[in-house]
PDB file of C-alpha atoms in Angstrom:
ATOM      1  CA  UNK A   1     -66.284  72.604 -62.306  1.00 50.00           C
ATOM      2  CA  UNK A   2     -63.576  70.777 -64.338  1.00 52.00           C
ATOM      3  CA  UNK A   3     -63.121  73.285 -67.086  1.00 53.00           C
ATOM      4  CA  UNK A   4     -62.377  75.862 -63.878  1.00 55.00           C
ATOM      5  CA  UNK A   5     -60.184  73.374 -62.677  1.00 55.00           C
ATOM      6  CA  UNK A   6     -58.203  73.586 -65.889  1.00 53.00           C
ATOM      7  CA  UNK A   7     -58.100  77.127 -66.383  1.00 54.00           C
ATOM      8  CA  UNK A   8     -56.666  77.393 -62.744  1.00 54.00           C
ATOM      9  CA  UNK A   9     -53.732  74.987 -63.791  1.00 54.00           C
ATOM     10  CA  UNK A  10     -52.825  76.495 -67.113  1.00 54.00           C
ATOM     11  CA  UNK A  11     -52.376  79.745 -64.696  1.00 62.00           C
ATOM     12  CA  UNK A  12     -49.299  78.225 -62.525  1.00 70.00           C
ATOM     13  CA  UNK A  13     -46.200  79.551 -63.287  1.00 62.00           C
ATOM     14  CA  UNK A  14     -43.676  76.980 -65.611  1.00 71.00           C
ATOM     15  CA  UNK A  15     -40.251  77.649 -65.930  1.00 66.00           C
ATOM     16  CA  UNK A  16     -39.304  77.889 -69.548  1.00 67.00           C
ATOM     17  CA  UNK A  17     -39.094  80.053 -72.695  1.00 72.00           C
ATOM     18  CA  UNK A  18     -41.202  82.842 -70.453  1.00 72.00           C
ATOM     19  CA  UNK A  19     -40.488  86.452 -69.438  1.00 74.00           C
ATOM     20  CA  UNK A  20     -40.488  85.812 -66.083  1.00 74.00           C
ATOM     21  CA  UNK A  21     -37.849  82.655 -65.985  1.00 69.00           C
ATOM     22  CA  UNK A  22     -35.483  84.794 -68.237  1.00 72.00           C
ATOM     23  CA  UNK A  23     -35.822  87.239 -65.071  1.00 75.00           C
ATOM     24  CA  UNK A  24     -35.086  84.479 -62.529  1.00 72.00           C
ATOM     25  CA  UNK A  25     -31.811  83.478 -64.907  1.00 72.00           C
ATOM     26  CA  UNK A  26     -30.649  86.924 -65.162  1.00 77.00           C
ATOM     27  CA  UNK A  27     -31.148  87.490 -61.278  1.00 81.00           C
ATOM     28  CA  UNK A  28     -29.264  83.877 -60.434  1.00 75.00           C
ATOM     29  CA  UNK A  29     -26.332  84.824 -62.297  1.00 74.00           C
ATOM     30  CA  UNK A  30     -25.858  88.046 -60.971  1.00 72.00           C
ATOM     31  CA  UNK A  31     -26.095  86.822 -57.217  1.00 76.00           C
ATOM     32  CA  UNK A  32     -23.460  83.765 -58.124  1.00 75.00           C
ATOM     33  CA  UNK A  33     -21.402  86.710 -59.822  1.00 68.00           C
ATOM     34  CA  UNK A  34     -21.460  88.340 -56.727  1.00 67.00           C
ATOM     35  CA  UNK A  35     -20.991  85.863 -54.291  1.00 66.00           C
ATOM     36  CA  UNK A  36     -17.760  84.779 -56.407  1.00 66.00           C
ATOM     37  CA  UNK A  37     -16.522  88.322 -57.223  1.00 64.00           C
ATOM     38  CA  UNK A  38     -16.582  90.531 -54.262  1.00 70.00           C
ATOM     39  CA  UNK A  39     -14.954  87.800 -52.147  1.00 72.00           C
ATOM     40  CA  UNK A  40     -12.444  87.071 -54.535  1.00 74.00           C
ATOM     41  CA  UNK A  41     -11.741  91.141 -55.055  1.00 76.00           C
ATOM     42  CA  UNK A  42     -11.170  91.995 -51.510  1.00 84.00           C
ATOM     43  CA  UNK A  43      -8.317  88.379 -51.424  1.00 85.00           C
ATOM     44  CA  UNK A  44      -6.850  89.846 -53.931  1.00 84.00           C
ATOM     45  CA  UNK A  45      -6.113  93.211 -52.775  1.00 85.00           C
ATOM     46  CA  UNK A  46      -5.080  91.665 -49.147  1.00 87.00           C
ATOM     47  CA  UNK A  47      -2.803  89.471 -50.531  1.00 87.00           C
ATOM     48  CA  UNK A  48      -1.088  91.957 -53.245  1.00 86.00           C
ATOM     49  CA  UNK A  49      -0.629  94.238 -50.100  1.00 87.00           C
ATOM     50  CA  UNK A  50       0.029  91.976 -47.484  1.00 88.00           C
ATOM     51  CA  UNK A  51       3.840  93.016 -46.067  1.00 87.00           C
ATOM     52  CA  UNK A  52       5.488  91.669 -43.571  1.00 87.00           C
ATOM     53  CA  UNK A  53       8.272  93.977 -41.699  1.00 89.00           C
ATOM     54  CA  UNK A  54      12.035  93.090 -42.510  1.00 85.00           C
ATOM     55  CA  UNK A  55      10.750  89.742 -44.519  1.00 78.00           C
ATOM     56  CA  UNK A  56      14.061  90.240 -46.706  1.00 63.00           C
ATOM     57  CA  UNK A  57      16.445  92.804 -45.971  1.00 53.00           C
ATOM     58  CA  UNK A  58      17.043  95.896 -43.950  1.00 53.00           C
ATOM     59  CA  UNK A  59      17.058  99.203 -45.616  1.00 50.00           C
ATOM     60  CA  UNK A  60      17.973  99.388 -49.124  1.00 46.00           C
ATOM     61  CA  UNK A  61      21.374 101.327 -48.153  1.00 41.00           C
ATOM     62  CA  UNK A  62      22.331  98.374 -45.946  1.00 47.00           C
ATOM     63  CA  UNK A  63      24.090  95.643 -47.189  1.00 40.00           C
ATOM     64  CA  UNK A  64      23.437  92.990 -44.623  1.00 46.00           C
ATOM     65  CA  UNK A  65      20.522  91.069 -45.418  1.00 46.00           C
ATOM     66  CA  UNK A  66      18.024  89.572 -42.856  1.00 51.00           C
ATOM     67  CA  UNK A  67      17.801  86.523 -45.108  1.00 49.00           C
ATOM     68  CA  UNK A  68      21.057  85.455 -44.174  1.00 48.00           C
ATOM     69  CA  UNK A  69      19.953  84.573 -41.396  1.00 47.00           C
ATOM     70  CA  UNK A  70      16.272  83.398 -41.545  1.00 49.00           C
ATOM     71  CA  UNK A  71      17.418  80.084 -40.239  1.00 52.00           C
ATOM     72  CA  UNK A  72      19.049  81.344 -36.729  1.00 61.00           C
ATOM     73  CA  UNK A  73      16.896  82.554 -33.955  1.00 71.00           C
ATOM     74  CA  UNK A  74      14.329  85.216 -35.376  1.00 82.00           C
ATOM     75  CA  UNK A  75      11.396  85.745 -33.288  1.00 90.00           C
ATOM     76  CA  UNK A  76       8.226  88.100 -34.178  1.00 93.00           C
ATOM     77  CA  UNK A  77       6.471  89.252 -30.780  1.00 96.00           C
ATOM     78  CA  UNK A  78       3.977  91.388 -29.608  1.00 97.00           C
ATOM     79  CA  UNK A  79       5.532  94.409 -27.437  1.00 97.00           C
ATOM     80  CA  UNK A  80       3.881  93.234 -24.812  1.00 96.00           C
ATOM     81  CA  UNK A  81       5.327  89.893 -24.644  1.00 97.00           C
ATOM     82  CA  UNK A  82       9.063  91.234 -24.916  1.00 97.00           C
ATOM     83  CA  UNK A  83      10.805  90.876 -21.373  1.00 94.00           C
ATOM     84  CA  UNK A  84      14.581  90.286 -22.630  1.00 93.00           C
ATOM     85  CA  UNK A  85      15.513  93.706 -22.428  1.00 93.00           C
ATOM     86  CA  UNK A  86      13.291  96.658 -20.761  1.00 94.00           C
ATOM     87  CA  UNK A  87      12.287  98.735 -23.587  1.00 96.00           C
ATOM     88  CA  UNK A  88      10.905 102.420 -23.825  1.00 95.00           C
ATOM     89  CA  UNK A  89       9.835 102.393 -27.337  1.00 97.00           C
ATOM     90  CA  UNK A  90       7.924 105.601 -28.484  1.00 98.00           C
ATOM     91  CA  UNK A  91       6.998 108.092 -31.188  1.00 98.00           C
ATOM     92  CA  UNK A  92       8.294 111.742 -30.245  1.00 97.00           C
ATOM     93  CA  UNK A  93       6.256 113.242 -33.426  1.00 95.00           C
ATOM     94  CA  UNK A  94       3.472 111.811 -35.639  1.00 95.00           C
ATOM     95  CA  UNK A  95       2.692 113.885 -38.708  1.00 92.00           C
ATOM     96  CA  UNK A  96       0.803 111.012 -40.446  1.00 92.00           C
ATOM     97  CA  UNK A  97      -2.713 112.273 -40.045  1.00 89.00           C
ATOM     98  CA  UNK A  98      -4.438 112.973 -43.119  1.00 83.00           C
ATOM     99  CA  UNK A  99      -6.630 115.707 -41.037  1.00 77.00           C
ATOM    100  CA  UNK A 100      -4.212 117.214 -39.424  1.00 71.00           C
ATOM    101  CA  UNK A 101      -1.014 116.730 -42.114  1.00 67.00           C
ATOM    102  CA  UNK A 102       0.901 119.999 -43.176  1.00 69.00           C
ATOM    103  CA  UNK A 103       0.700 119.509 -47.104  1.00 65.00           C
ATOM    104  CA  UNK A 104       3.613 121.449 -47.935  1.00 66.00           C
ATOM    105  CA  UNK A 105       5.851 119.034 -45.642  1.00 73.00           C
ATOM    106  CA  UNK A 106       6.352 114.956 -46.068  1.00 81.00           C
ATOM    107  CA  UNK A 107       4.529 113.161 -43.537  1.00 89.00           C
ATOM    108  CA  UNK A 108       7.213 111.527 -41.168  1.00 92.00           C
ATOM    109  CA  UNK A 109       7.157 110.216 -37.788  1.00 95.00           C
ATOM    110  CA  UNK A 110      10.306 110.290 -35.334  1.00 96.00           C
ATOM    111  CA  UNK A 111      10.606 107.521 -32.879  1.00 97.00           C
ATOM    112  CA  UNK A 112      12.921 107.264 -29.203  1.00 97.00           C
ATOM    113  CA  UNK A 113      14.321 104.486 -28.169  1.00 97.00           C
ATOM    114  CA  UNK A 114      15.729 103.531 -24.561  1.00 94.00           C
ATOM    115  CA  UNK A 115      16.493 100.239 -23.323  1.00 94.00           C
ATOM    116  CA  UNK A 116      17.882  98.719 -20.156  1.00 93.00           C
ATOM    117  CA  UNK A 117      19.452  96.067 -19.122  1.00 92.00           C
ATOM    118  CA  UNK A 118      17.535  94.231 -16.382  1.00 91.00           C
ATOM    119  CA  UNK A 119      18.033  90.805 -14.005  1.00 90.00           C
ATOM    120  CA  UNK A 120      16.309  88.957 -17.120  1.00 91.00           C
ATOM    121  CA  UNK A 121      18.840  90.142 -19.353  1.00 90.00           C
ATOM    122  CA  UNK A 122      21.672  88.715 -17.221  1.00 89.00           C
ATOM    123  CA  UNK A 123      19.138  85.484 -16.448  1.00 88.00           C
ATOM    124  CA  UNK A 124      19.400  84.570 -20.045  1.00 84.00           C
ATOM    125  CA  UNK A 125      22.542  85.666 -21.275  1.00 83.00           C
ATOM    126  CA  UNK A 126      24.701  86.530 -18.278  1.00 82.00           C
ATOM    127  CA  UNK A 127      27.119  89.888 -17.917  1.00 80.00           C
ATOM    128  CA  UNK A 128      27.269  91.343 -21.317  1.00 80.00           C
ATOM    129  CA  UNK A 129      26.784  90.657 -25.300  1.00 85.00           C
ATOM    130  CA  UNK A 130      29.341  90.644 -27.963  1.00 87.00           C
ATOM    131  CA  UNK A 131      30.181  93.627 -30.219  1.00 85.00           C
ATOM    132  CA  UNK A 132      28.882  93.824 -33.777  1.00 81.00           C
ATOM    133  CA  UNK A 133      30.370  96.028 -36.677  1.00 74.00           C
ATOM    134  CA  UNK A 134      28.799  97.672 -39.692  1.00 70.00           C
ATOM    135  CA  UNK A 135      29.021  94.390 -41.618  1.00 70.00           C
ATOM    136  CA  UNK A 136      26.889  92.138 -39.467  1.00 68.00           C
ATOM    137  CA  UNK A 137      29.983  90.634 -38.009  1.00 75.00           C
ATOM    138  CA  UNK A 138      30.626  89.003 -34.926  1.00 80.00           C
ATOM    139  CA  UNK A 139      33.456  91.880 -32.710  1.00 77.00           C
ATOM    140  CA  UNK A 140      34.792  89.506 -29.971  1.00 72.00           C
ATOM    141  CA  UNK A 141      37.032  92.201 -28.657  1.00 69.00           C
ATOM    142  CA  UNK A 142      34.625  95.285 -29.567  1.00 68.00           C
ATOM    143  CA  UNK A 143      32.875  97.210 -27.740  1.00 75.00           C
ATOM    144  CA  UNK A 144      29.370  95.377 -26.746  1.00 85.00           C
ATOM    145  CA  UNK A 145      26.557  96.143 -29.060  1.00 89.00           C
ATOM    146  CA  UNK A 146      22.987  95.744 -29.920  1.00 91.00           C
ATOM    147  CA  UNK A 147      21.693  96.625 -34.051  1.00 88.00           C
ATOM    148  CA  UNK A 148      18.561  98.225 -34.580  1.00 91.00           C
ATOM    149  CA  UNK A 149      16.747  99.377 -37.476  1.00 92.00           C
ATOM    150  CA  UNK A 150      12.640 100.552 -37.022  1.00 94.00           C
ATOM    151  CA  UNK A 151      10.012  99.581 -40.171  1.00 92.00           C
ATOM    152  CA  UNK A 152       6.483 101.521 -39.904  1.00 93.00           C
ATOM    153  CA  UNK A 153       3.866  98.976 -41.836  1.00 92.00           C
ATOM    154  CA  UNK A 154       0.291  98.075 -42.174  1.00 92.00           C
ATOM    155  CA  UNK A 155       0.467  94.758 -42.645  1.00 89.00           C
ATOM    156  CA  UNK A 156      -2.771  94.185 -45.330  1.00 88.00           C
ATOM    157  CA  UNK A 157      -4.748  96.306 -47.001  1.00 90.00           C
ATOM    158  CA  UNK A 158      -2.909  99.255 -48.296  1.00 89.00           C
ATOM    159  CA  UNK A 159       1.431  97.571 -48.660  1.00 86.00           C
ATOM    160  CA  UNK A 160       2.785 100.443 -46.799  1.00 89.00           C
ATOM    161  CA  UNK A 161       6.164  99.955 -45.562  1.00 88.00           C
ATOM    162  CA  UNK A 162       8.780 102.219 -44.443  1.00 88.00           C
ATOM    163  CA  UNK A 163      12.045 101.965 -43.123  1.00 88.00           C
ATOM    164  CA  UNK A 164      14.463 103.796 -40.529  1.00 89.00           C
ATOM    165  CA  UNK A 165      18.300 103.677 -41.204  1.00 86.00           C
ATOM    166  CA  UNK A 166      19.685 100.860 -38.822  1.00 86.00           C
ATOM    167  CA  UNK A 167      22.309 101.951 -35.975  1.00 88.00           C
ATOM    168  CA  UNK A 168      24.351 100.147 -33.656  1.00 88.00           C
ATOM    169  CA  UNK A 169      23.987 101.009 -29.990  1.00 89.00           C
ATOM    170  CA  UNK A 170      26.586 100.425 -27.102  1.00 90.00           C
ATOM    171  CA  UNK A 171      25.082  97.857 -24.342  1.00 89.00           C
ATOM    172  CA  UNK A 172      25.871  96.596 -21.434  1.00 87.00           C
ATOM    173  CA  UNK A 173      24.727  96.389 -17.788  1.00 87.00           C
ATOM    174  CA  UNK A 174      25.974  99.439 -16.558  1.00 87.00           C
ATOM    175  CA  UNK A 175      22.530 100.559 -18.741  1.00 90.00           C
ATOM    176  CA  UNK A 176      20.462 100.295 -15.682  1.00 88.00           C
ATOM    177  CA  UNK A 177      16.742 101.980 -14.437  1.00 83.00           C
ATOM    178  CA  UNK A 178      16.707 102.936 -10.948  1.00 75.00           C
ATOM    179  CA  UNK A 179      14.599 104.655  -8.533  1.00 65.00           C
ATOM    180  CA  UNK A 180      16.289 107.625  -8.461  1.00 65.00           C
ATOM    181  CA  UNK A 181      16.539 109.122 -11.366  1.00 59.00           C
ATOM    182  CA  UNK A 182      19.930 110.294 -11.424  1.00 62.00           C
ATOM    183  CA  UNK A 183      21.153 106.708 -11.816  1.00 67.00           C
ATOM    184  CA  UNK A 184      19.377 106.193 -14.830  1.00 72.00           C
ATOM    185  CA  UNK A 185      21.290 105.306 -17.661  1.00 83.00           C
ATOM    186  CA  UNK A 186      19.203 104.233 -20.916  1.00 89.00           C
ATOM    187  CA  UNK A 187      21.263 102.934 -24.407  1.00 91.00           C
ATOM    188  CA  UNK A 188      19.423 105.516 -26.544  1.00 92.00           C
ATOM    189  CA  UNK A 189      18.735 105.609 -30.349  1.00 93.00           C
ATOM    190  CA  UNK A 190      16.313 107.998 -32.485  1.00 95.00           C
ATOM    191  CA  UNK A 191      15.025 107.274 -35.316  1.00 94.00           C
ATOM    192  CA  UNK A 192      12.870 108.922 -38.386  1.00 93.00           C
ATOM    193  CA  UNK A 193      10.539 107.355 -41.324  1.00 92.00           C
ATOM    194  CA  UNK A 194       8.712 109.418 -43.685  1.00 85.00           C
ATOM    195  CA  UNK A 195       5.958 108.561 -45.144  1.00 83.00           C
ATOM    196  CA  UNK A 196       6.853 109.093 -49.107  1.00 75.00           C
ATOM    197  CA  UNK A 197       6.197 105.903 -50.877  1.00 67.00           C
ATOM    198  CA  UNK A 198       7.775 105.906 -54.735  1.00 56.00           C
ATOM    199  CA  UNK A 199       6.773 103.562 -57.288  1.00 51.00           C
ATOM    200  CA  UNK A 200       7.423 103.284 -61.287  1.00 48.00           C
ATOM    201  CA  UNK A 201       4.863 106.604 -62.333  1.00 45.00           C
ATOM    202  CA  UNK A 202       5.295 108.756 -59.555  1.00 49.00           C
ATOM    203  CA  UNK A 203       6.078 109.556 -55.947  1.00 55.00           C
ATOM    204  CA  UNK A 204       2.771 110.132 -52.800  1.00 70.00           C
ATOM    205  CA  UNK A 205       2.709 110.848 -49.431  1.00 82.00           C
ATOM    206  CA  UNK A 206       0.989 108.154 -47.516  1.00 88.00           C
ATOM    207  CA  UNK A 207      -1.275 109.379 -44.843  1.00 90.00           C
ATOM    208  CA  UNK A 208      -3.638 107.759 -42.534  1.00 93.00           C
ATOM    209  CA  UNK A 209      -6.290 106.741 -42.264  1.00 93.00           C
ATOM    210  CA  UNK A 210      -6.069 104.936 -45.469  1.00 92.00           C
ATOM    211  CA  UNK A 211      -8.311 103.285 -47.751  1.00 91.00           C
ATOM    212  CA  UNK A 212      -7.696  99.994 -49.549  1.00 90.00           C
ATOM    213  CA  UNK A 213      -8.901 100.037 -53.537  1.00 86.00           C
ATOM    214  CA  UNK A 214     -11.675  97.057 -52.267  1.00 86.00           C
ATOM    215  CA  UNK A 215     -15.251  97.235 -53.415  1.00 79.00           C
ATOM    216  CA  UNK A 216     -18.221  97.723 -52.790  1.00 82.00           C
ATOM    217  CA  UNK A 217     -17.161  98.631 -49.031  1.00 84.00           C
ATOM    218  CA  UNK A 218     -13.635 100.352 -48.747  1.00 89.00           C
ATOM    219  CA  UNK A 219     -11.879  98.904 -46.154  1.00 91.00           C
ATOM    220  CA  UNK A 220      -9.980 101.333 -44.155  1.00 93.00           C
ATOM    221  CA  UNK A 221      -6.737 101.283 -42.213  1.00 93.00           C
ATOM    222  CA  UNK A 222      -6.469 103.835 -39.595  1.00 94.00           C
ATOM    223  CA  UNK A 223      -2.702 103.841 -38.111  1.00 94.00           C
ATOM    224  CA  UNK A 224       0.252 101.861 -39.366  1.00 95.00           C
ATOM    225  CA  UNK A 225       1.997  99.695 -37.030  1.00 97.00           C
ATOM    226  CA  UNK A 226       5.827  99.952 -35.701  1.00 97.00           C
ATOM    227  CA  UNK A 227       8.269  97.020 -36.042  1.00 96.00           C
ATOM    228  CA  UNK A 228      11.686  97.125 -34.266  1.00 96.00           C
ATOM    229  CA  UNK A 229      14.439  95.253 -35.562  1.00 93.00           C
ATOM    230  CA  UNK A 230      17.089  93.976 -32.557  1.00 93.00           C
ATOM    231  CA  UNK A 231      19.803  91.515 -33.047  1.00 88.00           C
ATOM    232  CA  UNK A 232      22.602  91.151 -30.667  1.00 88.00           C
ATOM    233  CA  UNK A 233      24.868  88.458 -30.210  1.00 85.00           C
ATOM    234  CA  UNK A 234      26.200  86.665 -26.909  1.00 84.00           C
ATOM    235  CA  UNK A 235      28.535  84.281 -25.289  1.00 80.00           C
ATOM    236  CA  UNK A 236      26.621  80.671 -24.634  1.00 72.00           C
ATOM    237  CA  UNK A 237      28.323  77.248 -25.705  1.00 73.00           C
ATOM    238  CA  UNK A 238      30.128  79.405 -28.405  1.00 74.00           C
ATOM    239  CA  UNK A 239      28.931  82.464 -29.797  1.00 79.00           C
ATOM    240  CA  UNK A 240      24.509  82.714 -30.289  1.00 81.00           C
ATOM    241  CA  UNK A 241      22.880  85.022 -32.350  1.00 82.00           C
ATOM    242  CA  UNK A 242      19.378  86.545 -31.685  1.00 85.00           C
ATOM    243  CA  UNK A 243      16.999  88.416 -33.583  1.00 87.00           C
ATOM    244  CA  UNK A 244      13.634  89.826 -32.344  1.00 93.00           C
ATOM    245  CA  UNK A 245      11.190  91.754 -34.667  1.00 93.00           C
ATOM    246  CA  UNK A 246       8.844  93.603 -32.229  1.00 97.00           C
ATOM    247  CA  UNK A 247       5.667  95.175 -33.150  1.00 98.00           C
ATOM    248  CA  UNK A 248       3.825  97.952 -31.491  1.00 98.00           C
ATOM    249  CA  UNK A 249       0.725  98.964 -32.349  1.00 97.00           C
ATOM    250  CA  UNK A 250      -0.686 102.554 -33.455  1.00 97.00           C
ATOM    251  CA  UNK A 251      -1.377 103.218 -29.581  1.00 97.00           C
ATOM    252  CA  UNK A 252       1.520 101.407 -27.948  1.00 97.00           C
ATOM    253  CA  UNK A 253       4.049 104.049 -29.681  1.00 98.00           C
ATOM    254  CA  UNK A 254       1.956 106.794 -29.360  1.00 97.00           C
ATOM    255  CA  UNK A 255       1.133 108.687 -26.177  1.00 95.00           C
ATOM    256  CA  UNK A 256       0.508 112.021 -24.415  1.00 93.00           C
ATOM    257  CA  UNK A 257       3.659 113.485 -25.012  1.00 94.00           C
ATOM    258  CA  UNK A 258       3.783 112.749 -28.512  1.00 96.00           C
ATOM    259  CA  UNK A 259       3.712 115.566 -30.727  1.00 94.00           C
ATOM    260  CA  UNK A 260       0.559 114.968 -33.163  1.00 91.00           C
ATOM    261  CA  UNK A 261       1.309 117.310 -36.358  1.00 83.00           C
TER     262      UNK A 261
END
């Protein structure tokens, strides 16, 4: 019974110089190569895409830059949470759909803009704003105004970001919404971004849904999102300076009577 004994323990496995531990090795370092690597890979392609809507300038034929004024009053918001001004922000066409997309055409989509001036508007910064010109300057005696520009984005995954031409938009509060119709009277702006992206090798048309260069899984974005650009300035203690950068997602600027191309 004791030389069965010993057989039986010169059978148990001992890691060491042995086929089977070079297996377990080979196996271990793959996993930890793994574990490290496909984490790290999909961080890296977020954060070499990650964009964030009017971070530095407006477009590139504008000359005023945003980052003069990063230390005033900018405020990024959710659409929903925007009450200053009442806003009808929306996409009239949307030819971004890679299923759908004419090839022969860029992909583009147009946006509408109408705002009105409500009881919150005069709440916060009484009858009117102050005009602003073409250079970003303050028009004391100008007509008032309100600048907009629009950005399209997806914030990770993919770096696609477009933007509109800006415009400056008479406001005041004879832009009012009432119940009958006939009395409305919207500030109104349209704008257009197409969907071209260039880069140092060549030019593409971005459409969507999208796919980020991630592996094994690629991650895929299905809509960009919309960004508007407002600053205005008013009369309080002086002369104050606001900026909001809205964003409105894939189905808050798109609805029924948008034109899907």
């Amino acid at each position: 019974m004791a030389k069965n004994n010993n057989d039986n323990s010169t059978k148990k496995f001992k890691f060491g110089r042995n086929p089977l531990s070079l297996i377990i090795i080979i196996l271990a370092i793959v996993i930890i190569f793994f574990a490290i690597y496909i984490p790290s890979s999909y961080i890296g392609v977020y954060n070499s895409n990650h964009v964030t809507a009017f971070e530095s300038s407006l477009p590139e034929s504008d000359n005023y830059k945003i980052e003069q004024t990063k230390e005033r009053n900018v405020q990024r918001i959710k659409a929903k949470d925007f009450d200053v001004l009442d806003l009808n922000f929306r996409a009239t066409s949307y030819s971004m759909k890679k299923d759908s997309h004419d090839a022969t055409k860029n992909p583009s989509v147009s946006f509408k803009l109408s705002m009105y001036w409500t009881d919150k508007t005069t709440e916060l910064f009484g009858d009117h704003f102050l005009g602003i010109n073409y250079d970003g300057e303050v028009a004391i005696n100008n007509t008032q105004t309100i600048r907009m520009a629009v950005c399209l984005a997806t914030p990770e995954w993919i770096g696609y970001c477009n933007y509109s031409s800006d415009t400056i938009r008479p406001f005041s509060n004879k832009y009012v919404k009432s119940a009958e119709s006939s009395k409305d009277q919207p500030s109104e702006s349209s704008y257009t971004i197409n969907g071209n992206i260039s880069s140092d090798d060549k030019a593409k048309n971005q459409t969507f849904p999208a796919t980020a260069n991630t592996w094994p899984v690629k991650v895929s974005v299905d809509n960009p999102n919309a960004y508007l650009f407002i600053q205005f300035f008013y009369p309080k203690d002086g002369v104050k300076e606001q900026i909001y950068i809205i964003e409105y997602t894939y189905d808050e600027y798109v609805n029924s009577d948008t034109t899907i191309i």
